[in-house]
Short mmCIF file of C-alpha atoms in Angstrom, two decimals:
data_model
loop_
_atom_site.label_atom_id
_atom_site.label_comp_id
_atom_site.label_asym_id
_atom_site.label_seq_id
_atom_site.Cartn_x
_atom_site.Cartn_y
_atom_site.Cartn_z
CA MET U 261 9.71 23.43 -16.01
CA ILE U 262 12.89 25.47 -16.41
CA GLN U 263 15.57 24.87 -13.79
CA PRO U 264 17.82 27.62 -12.51
CA PRO U 265 21.41 27.27 -13.69
CA GLY U 266 23.58 25.06 -11.53
CA THR U 267 20.73 23.27 -9.72
CA LEU U 268 19.87 19.58 -9.79
CA PHE U 269 16.15 19.94 -9.24
CA PRO U 270 13.26 22.12 -10.39
CA PRO U 271 11.77 24.69 -7.99
CA HIS U 272 10.45 23.21 -4.75
CA PRO U 273 6.74 22.34 -4.44
CA THR U 274 4.40 24.41 -2.32
CA SER U 275 3.31 23.29 1.14
CA ALA U 276 -0.27 22.96 -0.12
CA ARG U 277 0.81 20.35 -2.65
CA ARG U 278 2.77 18.47 0.00
CA TRP U 279 -0.14 18.37 2.43
CA GLY U 280 -2.62 17.53 -0.32
CA ALA U 281 -0.51 14.56 -1.34
CA ARG U 282 -0.17 13.53 2.30
CA TRP U 283 -3.95 13.52 2.83
CA ILE U 284 -4.52 11.39 -0.27
CA ASP U 285 -1.81 8.95 0.80
CA TRP U 286 -3.54 8.53 4.16
CA LEU U 287 -7.12 8.47 2.93
CA VAL U 288 -6.84 6.02 0.03
CA PRO U 289 -5.09 3.18 1.94
CA TRP U 290 -7.36 3.82 4.92
CA LEU U 291 -10.44 3.28 2.77
CA VAL U 292 -8.91 0.24 1.07
CA THR U 293 -8.13 -1.39 4.43
CA SER U 294 -11.48 -0.44 6.00
CA PRO U 295 -12.87 -4.01 5.60
CA LEU U 296 -10.58 -4.91 8.50
CA TRP U 297 -13.17 -3.30 10.75
CA PHE U 298 -15.69 -5.97 9.82
CA LEU U 299 -13.30 -8.56 11.22
CA THR U 300 -12.80 -6.40 14.30
CA ALA U 301 -16.56 -6.07 14.82
CA GLU U 302 -16.97 -9.83 14.48
CA LYS U 303 -14.20 -10.43 17.01
CA ILE U 304 -15.73 -7.94 19.45
CA GLN U 305 -19.11 -9.63 19.06
CA THR U 306 -17.51 -12.99 19.83
CA GLU U 307 -15.83 -11.59 22.94
CA ALA U 308 -19.09 -10.00 24.07
CA THR U 309 -20.89 -13.33 23.69
CA LYS U 310 -18.17 -15.12 25.64
CA HIS U 311 -18.27 -12.59 28.47
CA GLY U 312 -22.06 -12.78 28.46
CA PHE U 313 -22.01 -16.55 28.94
CA THR U 314 -19.38 -16.19 31.66
CA LEU U 315 -21.48 -13.62 33.48
CA ALA U 316 -24.59 -15.79 33.15
CA GLY U 317 -22.73 -18.75 34.64
CA LYS U 318 -21.48 -16.67 37.54
CA GLY U 319 -24.96 -15.27 38.07
CA ILE U 320 -26.54 -18.71 38.26
CA PHE U 321 -23.84 -19.94 40.63
CA LYS U 322 -24.16 -16.96 42.96
CA SER U 323 -27.96 -17.07 42.84
CA VAL U 324 -27.99 -20.71 43.90
CA PHE U 325 -25.82 -19.92 46.91
CA GLY U 326 -27.66 -16.67 47.65
CA ASP U 327 -24.61 -14.48 47.13
CA TRP U 328 -26.61 -11.60 45.65
CA GLY U 329 -24.21 -8.89 46.76
CA ALA U 330 -21.32 -10.26 44.70
CA LEU U 331 -23.46 -10.50 41.57
CA GLY U 332 -23.08 -6.77 40.85
CA ASP U 333 -19.33 -6.96 41.35
CA ALA U 334 -19.10 -9.86 38.92
CA ALA U 335 -21.12 -7.94 36.33
CA GLY U 336 -18.83 -4.93 36.75
CA ASP U 337 -15.71 -7.07 36.36
CA GLU U 338 -17.01 -8.72 33.19
CA ALA U 339 -18.02 -5.35 31.73
CA GLY U 340 -14.56 -3.96 32.50
CA GLU U 341 -12.83 -6.92 30.87
CA LEU U 342 -15.09 -6.65 27.83
CA TRP U 343 -14.33 -2.94 27.45
CA SER U 344 -10.60 -3.66 27.73
CA ASP U 345 -10.92 -6.23 24.96
CA ILE U 346 -12.85 -3.75 22.80
CA VAL U 347 -10.18 -1.07 23.25
CA PHE U 348 -7.44 -3.60 22.49
CA TYR U 349 -9.02 -4.76 19.23
CA ILE U 350 -9.75 -1.19 18.12
CA ALA U 351 -6.15 -0.14 18.80
CA LEU U 352 -4.84 -3.29 17.10
CA THR U 353 -6.91 -2.63 13.98
CA LEU U 354 -5.73 0.97 13.82
CA ALA U 355 -2.11 -0.14 14.25
CA VAL U 356 -2.46 -2.71 11.45
CA GLN U 357 -3.90 -0.03 9.18
CA VAL U 358 -0.97 2.26 9.96
CA LEU U 359 1.49 -0.52 9.10
CA LEU U 360 -0.34 -1.22 5.83
CA ILE U 361 -0.23 2.48 4.94
CA MET U 362 3.49 2.46 5.64
CA ALA U 363 3.94 -0.63 3.46
CA TYR U 364 1.96 1.08 0.67
CA GLU U 365 4.20 4.14 0.80
CA VAL U 366 7.41 2.11 0.93
CA LEU U 367 6.36 -0.12 -1.97
CA LEU U 368 5.20 2.63 -4.33
CA THR U 369 8.10 4.92 -3.51
CA ARG U 370 10.54 2.09 -4.17
CA LEU U 371 8.92 0.97 -7.43
CA TRP U 372 7.60 4.24 -8.82
CA GLY U 373 9.40 6.99 -6.93
CA ARG U 374 6.13 8.41 -5.61
CA THR U 375 2.78 7.49 -4.13
CA LEU U 376 -0.70 8.06 -5.54
CA GLY U 377 -1.01 11.32 -3.65
CA LYS U 378 2.29 12.63 -4.96
CA ALA U 379 1.35 11.51 -8.46
CA ALA U 380 -1.93 13.44 -8.18
CA PHE U 381 0.00 16.59 -7.29
CA ALA U 382 2.83 15.93 -9.77
CA LEU U 383 5.47 15.30 -7.09
CA THR U 384 8.20 12.72 -6.84
CA VAL U 385 10.68 11.64 -4.16
CA ARG U 386 14.37 11.43 -5.02
CA GLY U 387 17.65 11.27 -3.25
CA ALA U 388 19.41 14.51 -2.42
CA ASP U 389 22.04 13.52 -5.00
CA GLY U 390 19.39 13.23 -7.72
CA GLY U 391 19.27 9.42 -7.76
CA ARG U 392 16.73 6.93 -6.50
CA LEU U 393 16.34 6.32 -2.79
CA SER U 394 17.55 3.03 -1.39
CA PHE U 395 15.11 0.69 0.34
CA GLY U 396 16.60 1.47 3.75
CA ARG U 397 16.22 5.23 3.33
CA ILE U 398 12.65 4.80 2.09
CA CYS U 399 11.80 2.74 5.18
CA ALA U 400 13.40 5.34 7.45
CA ARG U 401 11.50 8.13 5.70
CA SER U 402 8.18 6.29 5.95
CA THR U 403 8.82 5.54 9.62
CA ILE U 404 9.00 9.27 10.32
CA THR U 405 6.20 10.37 8.00
CA VAL U 406 3.72 7.51 8.52
CA LEU U 407 4.55 5.35 11.53
CA VAL U 408 5.19 8.15 14.03
CA PRO U 409 1.97 10.15 13.39
CA GLY U 410 0.00 6.93 12.92
CA LEU U 411 1.04 5.63 16.33
CA GLY U 412 0.26 9.06 17.73
CA TRP U 413 -3.34 8.77 16.55
CA VAL U 414 -3.59 5.19 17.85
CA LEU U 415 -2.38 6.26 21.29
CA LEU U 416 -4.68 9.27 21.31
CA ILE U 417 -7.77 7.21 20.44
CA ALA U 418 -6.82 4.57 23.01
CA ALA U 419 -6.37 7.34 25.58
CA VAL U 420 -9.85 8.69 24.90
CA LEU U 421 -11.39 5.23 25.22
CA THR U 422 -9.52 4.38 28.42
CA LEU U 423 -9.33 7.91 29.89
CA SER U 424 -5.57 7.50 30.20
CA VAL U 425 -3.67 10.74 30.63
CA LEU U 426 -0.32 9.06 29.97
CA LEU U 427 -1.41 7.64 26.62
CA MET U 428 -2.92 10.98 25.68
CA LEU U 429 0.31 12.84 26.42
CA ALA U 430 2.32 10.31 24.42
CA GLY U 431 -0.06 10.52 21.45
CA VAL U 432 -0.14 14.32 21.47
CA ALA U 433 3.66 14.44 21.69
CA LEU U 434 4.04 12.22 18.61
CA LEU U 435 1.49 14.24 16.64
CA ILE U 436 3.10 17.55 17.57
CA PHE U 437 6.52 16.21 16.61
CA SER U 438 5.18 15.02 13.25
CA ALA U 439 3.46 18.33 12.49
CA VAL U 440 6.48 20.41 13.50
CA GLU U 441 9.04 18.37 11.57
CA CYS U 442 6.89 18.61 8.43
CA ALA U 443 6.06 22.29 8.82
CA VAL U 444 9.53 23.59 9.65
CA LEU U 445 11.15 23.76 6.23
CA ARG U 446 14.75 24.66 5.58
CA MET U 447 16.35 25.86 2.39
CA SER U 448 18.84 23.52 0.74
CA PRO U 449 20.43 23.27 -2.72
CA ALA U 450 17.44 21.11 -3.68
CA GLY U 451 14.87 23.60 -2.36
CA LYS U 452 12.88 23.56 0.87
CA THR U 453 13.16 20.29 2.77
CA SER U 454 11.50 18.93 5.90
CA TRP U 455 13.38 17.38 8.79
CA HIS U 456 12.62 13.84 7.61
CA ASP U 457 14.03 14.71 4.18
CA ARG U 458 17.26 15.96 5.70
CA ARG U 459 17.55 12.94 7.98
CA THR U 460 17.03 10.43 5.17
CA GLY U 461 18.76 12.32 2.37
CA SER U 462 15.60 12.69 0.31
CA VAL U 463 13.87 15.56 -1.42
CA VAL U 464 10.38 16.07 -2.85
CA VAL U 465 10.44 17.75 -6.25
CA PRO U 466 7.67 18.68 -8.69
CA LYS U 467 7.28 17.11 -12.10
CA THR U 468 5.65 18.79 -15.05
CA TRP U 469 2.82 17.06 -16.89
CA THR U 470 5.01 16.99 -19.99
CA GLU U 471 7.65 15.04 -18.12
CA GLN U 472 5.05 12.68 -16.69
CA LEU U 473 3.61 12.06 -20.16
CA ARG U 474 7.08 11.41 -21.53
CA GLN U 475 7.82 8.93 -18.75
CA ALA U 476 4.47 7.22 -19.30
CA ARG U 477 5.26 6.81 -22.98
CA GLU U 478 8.73 5.50 -22.16
CA PHE U 479 7.21 3.01 -19.73
CA GLN U 480 4.68 1.93 -22.35
CA GLN U 481 7.42 1.47 -24.93
CA ARG U 482 9.57 -0.51 -22.49
CA ALA U 483 6.61 -2.73 -21.64
CA LEU U 484 5.89 -3.28 -25.35
CA ASP U 485 9.52 -4.08 -26.14
CA SER U 486 9.70 -6.44 -23.18
CA GLY U 487 6.52 -8.20 -24.29
CA VAL U 488 7.77 -8.60 -27.85
CA ALA U 489 11.13 -9.91 -26.63
CA ARG U 490 9.46 -12.41 -24.32
CA ALA U 491 7.11 -13.56 -27.08
CA ARG U 492 10.03 -14.01 -29.50
CA GLN U 493 12.00 -15.88 -26.86
CA ALA U 494 9.05 -18.14 -26.13
CA TRP U 495 8.52 -18.82 -29.85
CA GLN U 496 12.18 -19.76 -30.32
CA ALA U 497 12.11 -22.26 -27.46
CA PRO U 498 12.93 -25.84 -28.59
CA GLN U 499 9.65 -27.26 -27.32
CA VAL U 500 7.62 -24.66 -29.21
CA GLN U 501 9.62 -25.17 -32.39
CA GLN U 502 9.13 -28.92 -32.14
CA LEU U 503 5.39 -28.51 -31.70
CA SER U 504 5.31 -26.09 -34.63
CA GLN U 505 7.11 -28.57 -36.88
CA GLN U 506 4.76 -31.36 -35.82
CA ALA U 507 1.77 -29.13 -36.55
CA GLN U 508 3.14 -28.27 -40.00
CA ALA U 509 3.80 -31.93 -40.76
CA THR U 510 0.28 -32.86 -39.68
CA PHE U 511 -1.15 -30.09 -41.85
CA GLN U 512 0.82 -31.33 -44.86
CA GLN U 513 -0.44 -34.87 -44.31
CA VAL U 514 -4.04 -33.73 -44.03
CA ARG U 515 -3.73 -31.60 -47.16
CA GLU U 516 -2.14 -34.45 -49.12
CA ARG U 517 -4.88 -36.85 -48.07
CA GLY U 518 -7.46 -34.31 -49.13
CA ARG U 519 -5.87 -34.02 -52.57
CA GLN U 520 -5.78 -37.80 -52.94
CA ALA U 521 -9.45 -38.01 -52.02
CA ILE U 522 -10.30 -35.36 -54.61
CA ARG U 523 -8.35 -37.22 -57.32
CA ARG U 524 -10.13 -40.48 -56.52
CA ASP U 525 -13.48 -38.75 -56.81
CA ASP U 526 -12.49 -37.28 -60.19
CA GLU U 527 -11.40 -40.62 -61.67
CA PRO U 528 -14.05 -42.32 -63.86
CA SER U 529 -15.60 -45.35 -62.26
#
């Protein structure tokens, strides 16, 4: 891709590529971490069993003493506590998934300069100065792009389950903030940037397939050179050389004994 004279980066990517990469980066880790819901379901089942035994004990106690009127209140209290536990474990699982998605983005961006979604759309994240982002700036960027909208969805789902207006307002506010800061782009020397890019000194730039292929070949060559160097270093280790010499000496002894045995067989009796 040809760069305009005097610019550090190629032309900025389209919004469709940005949002496409974002959806992949949310969907893939979400599917990978979905087995967490089996643990959540098991925990909810355990809590339901515990509350069921508690309610049965209260029912027997109140039946013995003829306190039938309080039996309905006890059942309502246990059902309310069980529902609170269910909402808590659902929100906790969602929050853990959000944190894992954030860790996925931080790790891949730090090691590779882009996530799977950005790789699928030939995008990469760099510093505004053209260099790699530091770990702190990557964490700050992921906090804005992943943690804020993720917590917004967690609060919104918890609000629906608990019918809490306050949680719903908080969740909607976080989601609106996330959508607005991503959608409102501003021109910069590196192209169009979102608010989180300007705050963290980052920029998302496209990469041509030719450049990606070249980098893949360079990575393959570096891996091959590193493997050869490690193998040579391991072979030249004193312990390995000593074992090699012992093996050669043993081979010479075995070969010499074989020759002696052949000569004895050839001698006339």
